[in-house]
């Protein structure tokens, strides 16, 4: 009875471009392989055996002719459809085993099943069974480097069988083995054939070819003969006792080897299979990172520094602005200041004389006004005896001491009656006290301001309030006294209104505006509330943060380019690994996601480390320089980690895509 045709090649040609001309390596191969056959393709080196084998295994496409696998024409198949054939029907055994060095035997065997979407527990169980049946039960957790050549080849046989391996393609499977291991491998292949696997072996060795039922001789890219071998050789012609035992062991375990594959196509299409593959890609990426620790660390460095800089600077800016805001809040958040002019810094504001004591009275009558205070400023020469200095003179109302957060060191502030009577009294600041009264108590003494003598009734404690400018002496007088006695003017520099509890700042602001516009006939003033100050500080902080972030983005882009560079190197270095994965059935998307996940992991981990480092550095700074405050925000940390992941995706995509588009054969042939 004739068996079903599995593989059918018709007039298959393959040529390679060599310079300007194309060199044909296979010249019209016609070949049919039926289920259950054991075929040896024999020929001298360079005759085109491997080229033919690659076409049979769907690792390569013919230049012309047709190739059908189980009736399906492979000519117009997409890369992923070819990958599915490699995954589900073929099992590859290579001369150099092509195992993945960083995976143990069990994990190597499982790789095809990972891409087929088999659940972890199932594939683990089957991998162990396969390895046990091939006599490797003691070696399941060994890495390839810890195994002999013969053992490695048995691991690769187990891998070929993982998804069923209906058709096993062995390219010089004994080429790198000693005689004994070579015999073992051939015996195993014969056993597999006896259990129903179709086997195709490529060899240059007639003794190996003699183990097959059918021998196809190929020479210069053409089939020279195709003969049935009546007398199949037993690889153990010189069988010793040990070999007999091993043959028995293989026979006993035949059941496992020939078992139906565990792939369930329904299962492989479900989302959980995608999740499982993603998990595997994640684990593989993690392993790859671990096996190249130093390089991974260096790659991360750019990202770590970039993220650390952003997070720290944002924290610093936030810390500073929070501090300013809390200072303002301490001054009282419910005040509104009215200035003459159109806006802050208006050059005309000194000449705008509209704000008067009568405005003060009008505002005092409002229901929302808790208190209304005035202030006028001038500068003047102050003298005491031979000592003289320029000073800032602040004419203020009583409340302003509280509003500006000024505290007395000694004495008192002036009273309402002194204010009403334009009394010649003053409160001096610490600078003035130090300058004019280095040794004596200033209280009760007289100081000359301009031409007016003033009695000192209070001395302020040192303060960092903005109203006292550096070392410049500042003296505080009733504003009424300043207006009449010093300046002879009837307008105010500003009016500060404290809002009653329960009234909102915006409502008060619009009322003040309405009242003053009615009184002045035009809007020749502007308002500034603690709210607007805070808003402008927040805006300034925001601008600052944005500016720094822009610089940080540049540094992150540089970091990202570093990641891309290293990923490109990594792809080049691991080309063989990619080839192996493709040969056992990885889709392009599997390779893409593996490298992409690796890039994202490097960047994300770098991002997290950057955040952590920034936090540690921040704590140290705050410990040694308590005046500097860093305020970390969850937003900036989340943004940092998201940015670093985005960099991973953006800069990892190109190398990952070039990895996924590699030609499997070229990749495999790379050392
Ligand atoms: P065998 O496996 O029988 O030793 P191959 O199939 O490897 O032979 O190679 C057959 C011929 O094809 C050789 O002459 C080789 O130089 C050529 N060849 C194989 N691969 C390529 C390639 N990628 N580019 C150009 N020539 C190639």
PDB file of C-alpha atoms in Angstrom, residues 276-447:
ATOM      1  CA  UNK A 276       1.567  32.836  27.960  1.00  0.00           C
ATOM      2  CA  UNK A 277       3.772  33.677  24.992  1.00  0.00           C
ATOM      3  CA  UNK A 278       4.150  37.198  26.292  1.00  0.00           C
ATOM      4  CA  UNK A 279       5.160  35.800  29.671  1.00  0.00           C
ATOM      5  CA  UNK A 280       7.713  33.560  27.998  1.00  0.00           C
ATOM      6  CA  UNK A 281       9.083  36.465  25.963  1.00  0.00           C
ATOM      7  CA  UNK A 282       9.347  38.371  29.227  1.00  0.00           C
ATOM      8  CA  UNK A 283      11.242  35.548  30.942  1.00  0.00           C
ATOM      9  CA  UNK A 284      13.523  35.168  27.923  1.00  0.00           C
ATOM     10  CA  UNK A 285      14.234  38.899  27.848  1.00  0.00           C
ATOM     11  CA  UNK A 286      14.950  38.803  31.570  1.00  0.00           C
ATOM     12  CA  UNK A 287      17.341  35.889  31.114  1.00  0.00           C
ATOM     13  CA  UNK A 288      19.116  37.658  28.280  1.00  0.00           C
ATOM     14  CA  UNK A 289      19.526  40.751  30.464  1.00  0.00           C
ATOM     15  CA  UNK A 290      20.882  38.676  33.327  1.00  0.00           C
ATOM     16  CA  UNK A 291      23.387  36.894  31.149  1.00  0.00           C
ATOM     17  CA  UNK A 292      24.800  40.261  30.042  1.00  0.00           C
ATOM     18  CA  UNK A 293      24.676  42.107  33.339  1.00  0.00           C
ATOM     19  CA  UNK A 294      27.477  44.555  32.736  1.00  0.00           C
ATOM     20  CA  UNK A 295      26.189  45.562  29.339  1.00  0.00           C
ATOM     21  CA  UNK A 296      22.626  45.859  30.599  1.00  0.00           C
ATOM     22  CA  UNK A 297      23.834  48.088  33.417  1.00  0.00           C
ATOM     23  CA  UNK A 298      25.796  50.355  31.089  1.00  0.00           C
ATOM     24  CA  UNK A 299      22.823  50.596  28.755  1.00  0.00           C
ATOM     25  CA  UNK A 300      20.637  51.608  31.632  1.00  0.00           C
ATOM     26  CA  UNK A 301      23.048  54.253  32.831  1.00  0.00           C
ATOM     27  CA  UNK A 302      21.908  56.884  30.331  1.00  0.00           C
ATOM     28  CA  UNK A 303      18.289  56.341  31.305  1.00  0.00           C
ATOM     29  CA  UNK A 304      19.104  56.251  35.025  1.00  0.00           C
ATOM     30  CA  UNK A 305      20.914  59.587  34.871  1.00  0.00           C
ATOM     31  CA  UNK A 306      18.240  61.185  32.674  1.00  0.00           C
ATOM     32  CA  UNK A 307      15.348  60.090  34.871  1.00  0.00           C
ATOM     33  CA  UNK A 308      17.219  60.920  38.045  1.00  0.00           C
ATOM     34  CA  UNK A 309      17.857  64.445  36.766  1.00  0.00           C
ATOM     35  CA  UNK A 310      14.225  65.033  35.817  1.00  0.00           C
ATOM     36  CA  UNK A 311      12.763  63.670  39.035  1.00  0.00           C
ATOM     37  CA  UNK A 312      15.266  65.532  41.224  1.00  0.00           C
ATOM     38  CA  UNK A 313      14.879  68.859  39.465  1.00  0.00           C
ATOM     39  CA  UNK A 314      11.098  68.635  39.497  1.00  0.00           C
ATOM     40  CA  UNK A 315      11.250  67.758  43.200  1.00  0.00           C
ATOM     41  CA  UNK A 316      13.576  70.685  43.832  1.00  0.00           C
ATOM     42  CA  UNK A 317      11.335  73.132  41.965  1.00  0.00           C
ATOM     43  CA  UNK A 318       8.285  71.821  43.760  1.00  0.00           C
ATOM     44  CA  UNK A 319      10.059  72.009  47.098  1.00  0.00           C
ATOM     45  CA  UNK A 320      11.026  75.640  46.498  1.00  0.00           C
ATOM     46  CA  UNK A 321       7.586  76.700  45.311  1.00  0.00           C
ATOM     47  CA  UNK A 322       5.848  74.891  48.171  1.00  0.00           C
ATOM     48  CA  UNK A 323       8.064  76.755  50.577  1.00  0.00           C
ATOM     49  CA  UNK A 324       7.280  80.137  49.057  1.00  0.00           C
ATOM     50  CA  UNK A 325       3.600  79.315  48.997  1.00  0.00           C
ATOM     51  CA  UNK A 326       3.638  78.255  52.623  1.00  0.00           C
ATOM     52  CA  UNK A 327       5.400  81.537  53.531  1.00  0.00           C
ATOM     53  CA  UNK A 328       2.695  83.448  51.735  1.00  0.00           C
ATOM     54  CA  UNK A 329       0.056  81.370  53.433  1.00  0.00           C
ATOM     55  CA  UNK A 330       1.626  82.205  56.791  1.00  0.00           C
ATOM     56  CA  UNK A 331       1.277  85.887  55.917  1.00  0.00           C
ATOM     57  CA  UNK A 332      -2.422  85.398  55.480  1.00  0.00           C
ATOM     58  CA  UNK A 333      -4.019  84.120  52.376  1.00  0.00           C
ATOM     59  CA  UNK A 334      -6.999  86.421  52.558  1.00  0.00           C
ATOM     60  CA  UNK A 335      -5.492  89.775  51.621  1.00  0.00           C
ATOM     61  CA  UNK A 336      -5.867  91.844  48.486  1.00  0.00           C
ATOM     62  CA  UNK A 337      -3.429  94.637  47.666  1.00  0.00           C
ATOM     63  CA  UNK A 338      -4.432  97.558  45.414  1.00  0.00           C
ATOM     64  CA  UNK A 339      -1.607  99.272  43.489  1.00  0.00           C
ATOM     65  CA  UNK A 340      -1.782 102.294  41.196  1.00  0.00           C
ATOM     66  CA  UNK A 341      -0.912 101.665  37.531  1.00  0.00           C
ATOM     67  CA  UNK A 342      -1.972  99.077  35.023  1.00  0.00           C
ATOM     68  CA  UNK A 343       0.042  96.101  36.192  1.00  0.00           C
ATOM     69  CA  UNK A 344       3.090  95.074  38.193  1.00  0.00           C
ATOM     70  CA  UNK A 345       6.173  96.925  36.877  1.00  0.00           C
ATOM     71  CA  UNK A 346       4.108  99.611  35.128  1.00  0.00           C
ATOM     72  CA  UNK A 347       6.515 102.554  34.719  1.00  0.00           C
ATOM     73  CA  UNK A 348       3.726 105.041  35.186  1.00  0.00           C
ATOM     74  CA  UNK A 349       2.602 103.670  38.541  1.00  0.00           C
ATOM     75  CA  UNK A 350       4.741 106.185  40.482  1.00  0.00           C
ATOM     76  CA  UNK A 351       2.950 108.998  38.653  1.00  0.00           C
ATOM     77  CA  UNK A 352      -0.531 107.618  39.093  1.00  0.00           C
ATOM     78  CA  UNK A 353      -1.822 109.490  42.083  1.00  0.00           C
ATOM     79  CA  UNK A 354      -5.338 108.237  42.188  1.00  0.00           C
ATOM     80  CA  UNK A 355      -5.139 106.031  45.270  1.00  0.00           C
ATOM     81  CA  UNK A 356      -6.033 108.189  48.267  1.00  0.00           C
ATOM     82  CA  UNK A 357      -6.986 108.038  51.913  1.00  0.00           C
ATOM     83  CA  UNK A 358     -10.603 108.544  50.792  1.00  0.00           C
ATOM     84  CA  UNK A 359     -10.446 105.268  48.831  1.00  0.00           C
ATOM     85  CA  UNK A 360      -9.281 103.730  52.062  1.00  0.00           C
ATOM     86  CA  UNK A 361     -12.355 104.988  53.857  1.00  0.00           C
ATOM     87  CA  UNK A 362     -14.640 103.821  51.035  1.00  0.00           C
ATOM     88  CA  UNK A 363     -13.186 100.353  51.161  1.00  0.00           C
ATOM     89  CA  UNK A 364     -13.303 100.254  54.949  1.00  0.00           C
ATOM     90  CA  UNK A 365     -17.079 100.501  54.796  1.00  0.00           C
ATOM     91  CA  UNK A 366     -17.455  97.307  52.726  1.00  0.00           C
ATOM     92  CA  UNK A 367     -19.021  94.241  54.333  1.00  0.00           C
ATOM     93  CA  UNK A 368     -16.221  91.940  53.108  1.00  0.00           C
ATOM     94  CA  UNK A 369     -13.436  94.155  54.541  1.00  0.00           C
ATOM     95  CA  UNK A 370     -12.018  92.970  57.825  1.00  0.00           C
ATOM     96  CA  UNK A 371      -9.465  95.776  57.865  1.00  0.00           C
ATOM     97  CA  UNK A 372      -8.084  98.128  55.259  1.00  0.00           C
ATOM     98  CA  UNK A 373      -4.542  99.412  55.589  1.00  0.00           C
ATOM     99  CA  UNK A 374      -2.510 101.862  53.608  1.00  0.00           C
ATOM    100  CA  UNK A 375       1.123 102.044  52.776  1.00  0.00           C
ATOM    101  CA  UNK A 376       3.411 104.690  51.254  1.00  0.00           C
ATOM    102  CA  UNK A 377       7.088 104.339  50.610  1.00  0.00           C
ATOM    103  CA  UNK A 378       9.891 106.793  50.194  1.00  0.00           C
ATOM    104  CA  UNK A 379      13.565 106.836  50.803  1.00  0.00           C
ATOM    105  CA  UNK A 380      15.256 109.411  52.900  1.00  0.00           C
ATOM    106  CA  UNK A 381      18.473 110.300  54.666  1.00  0.00           C
ATOM    107  CA  UNK A 382      18.383 109.480  58.360  1.00  0.00           C
ATOM    108  CA  UNK A 383      20.727 110.928  60.895  1.00  0.00           C
ATOM    109  CA  UNK A 384      21.653 110.649  64.509  1.00  0.00           C
ATOM    110  CA  UNK A 385      24.526 112.729  65.682  1.00  0.00           C
ATOM    111  CA  UNK A 386      27.397 112.281  63.272  1.00  0.00           C
ATOM    112  CA  UNK A 387      25.998 109.023  61.921  1.00  0.00           C
ATOM    113  CA  UNK A 388      23.870 109.162  58.759  1.00  0.00           C
ATOM    114  CA  UNK A 389      22.562 106.694  56.203  1.00  0.00           C
ATOM    115  CA  UNK A 390      20.055 106.307  53.418  1.00  0.00           C
ATOM    116  CA  UNK A 391      16.995 104.418  54.522  1.00  0.00           C
ATOM    117  CA  UNK A 392      13.715 103.104  53.202  1.00  0.00           C
ATOM    118  CA  UNK A 393      10.801 104.764  54.911  1.00  0.00           C
ATOM    119  CA  UNK A 394       7.627 102.692  55.044  1.00  0.00           C
ATOM    120  CA  UNK A 395       4.464 104.549  55.955  1.00  0.00           C
ATOM    121  CA  UNK A 396       2.064 101.852  57.088  1.00  0.00           C
ATOM    122  CA  UNK A 397      -1.153 101.153  58.996  1.00  0.00           C
ATOM    123  CA  UNK A 398      -1.157  99.099  62.162  1.00  0.00           C
ATOM    124  CA  UNK A 399      -2.289  95.905  60.463  1.00  0.00           C
ATOM    125  CA  UNK A 400       0.620  95.852  58.098  1.00  0.00           C
ATOM    126  CA  UNK A 401       3.011  94.639  60.756  1.00  0.00           C
ATOM    127  CA  UNK A 402       0.895  91.531  61.016  1.00  0.00           C
ATOM    128  CA  UNK A 403       0.384  91.231  57.264  1.00  0.00           C
ATOM    129  CA  UNK A 404       4.116  91.370  56.577  1.00  0.00           C
ATOM    130  CA  UNK A 405       4.879  88.997  59.446  1.00  0.00           C
ATOM    131  CA  UNK A 406       7.028  91.531  61.311  1.00  0.00           C
ATOM    132  CA  UNK A 407       7.706  90.822  64.976  1.00  0.00           C
ATOM    133  CA  UNK A 408       8.896  93.249  67.651  1.00  0.00           C
ATOM    134  CA  UNK A 409      12.101  92.667  69.539  1.00  0.00           C
ATOM    135  CA  UNK A 410      11.352  95.440  72.000  1.00  0.00           C
ATOM    136  CA  UNK A 411       8.953  98.350  72.503  1.00  0.00           C
ATOM    137  CA  UNK A 412       5.613  98.606  70.712  1.00  0.00           C
ATOM    138  CA  UNK A 413       4.077  99.572  67.410  1.00  0.00           C
ATOM    139  CA  UNK A 414       2.236 102.871  67.072  1.00  0.00           C
ATOM    140  CA  UNK A 415      -1.364 103.200  68.185  1.00  0.00           C
ATOM    141  CA  UNK A 416      -4.457 104.219  66.224  1.00  0.00           C
ATOM    142  CA  UNK A 417      -4.419 107.648  67.858  1.00  0.00           C
ATOM    143  CA  UNK A 418      -0.786 108.179  66.866  1.00  0.00           C
ATOM    144  CA  UNK A 419      -1.810 107.216  63.326  1.00  0.00           C
ATOM    145  CA  UNK A 420      -4.767 109.596  63.373  1.00  0.00           C
ATOM    146  CA  UNK A 421      -2.639 112.415  64.842  1.00  0.00           C
ATOM    147  CA  UNK A 422       0.214 111.989  62.410  1.00  0.00           C
ATOM    148  CA  UNK A 423       2.507 111.446  65.386  1.00  0.00           C
ATOM    149  CA  UNK A 424       6.283 111.759  65.023  1.00  0.00           C
ATOM    150  CA  UNK A 425       7.051 108.218  66.087  1.00  0.00           C
ATOM    151  CA  UNK A 426       8.738 105.300  64.347  1.00  0.00           C
ATOM    152  CA  UNK A 427       9.581 101.614  64.631  1.00  0.00           C
ATOM    153  CA  UNK A 428      13.048 100.776  63.382  1.00  0.00           C
ATOM    154  CA  UNK A 429      14.299  97.539  61.934  1.00  0.00           C
ATOM    155  CA  UNK A 430      17.242  95.505  63.124  1.00  0.00           C
ATOM    156  CA  UNK A 431      19.604  97.004  60.492  1.00  0.00           C
ATOM    157  CA  UNK A 432      18.892 100.526  61.665  1.00  0.00           C
ATOM    158  CA  UNK A 433      19.262  99.534  65.313  1.00  0.00           C
ATOM    159  CA  UNK A 434      22.662  97.960  64.651  1.00  0.00           C
ATOM    160  CA  UNK A 435      23.879 100.939  62.624  1.00  0.00           C
ATOM    161  CA  UNK A 436      22.778 103.775  64.878  1.00  0.00           C
ATOM    162  CA  UNK A 437      22.613 102.124  68.291  1.00  0.00           C
ATOM    163  CA  UNK A 438      25.378  99.559  68.355  1.00  0.00           C
ATOM    164  CA  UNK A 439      25.752  99.745  72.119  1.00  0.00           C
ATOM    165  CA  UNK A 440      22.697 101.486  73.591  1.00  0.00           C
ATOM    166  CA  UNK A 441      18.969 100.780  73.713  1.00  0.00           C
ATOM    167  CA  UNK A 442      17.255 102.763  70.904  1.00  0.00           C
ATOM    168  CA  UNK A 443      13.850 102.932  72.658  1.00  0.00           C
ATOM    169  CA  UNK A 444      12.853 106.520  73.479  1.00  0.00           C
ATOM    170  CA  UNK A 445      15.753 107.981  71.479  1.00  0.00           C
ATOM    171  CA  UNK A 446      15.210 110.439  68.632  1.00  0.00           C
ATOM    172  CA  UNK A 447      16.335 109.938  65.064  1.00  0.00           C
TER     173      UNK A 447
END
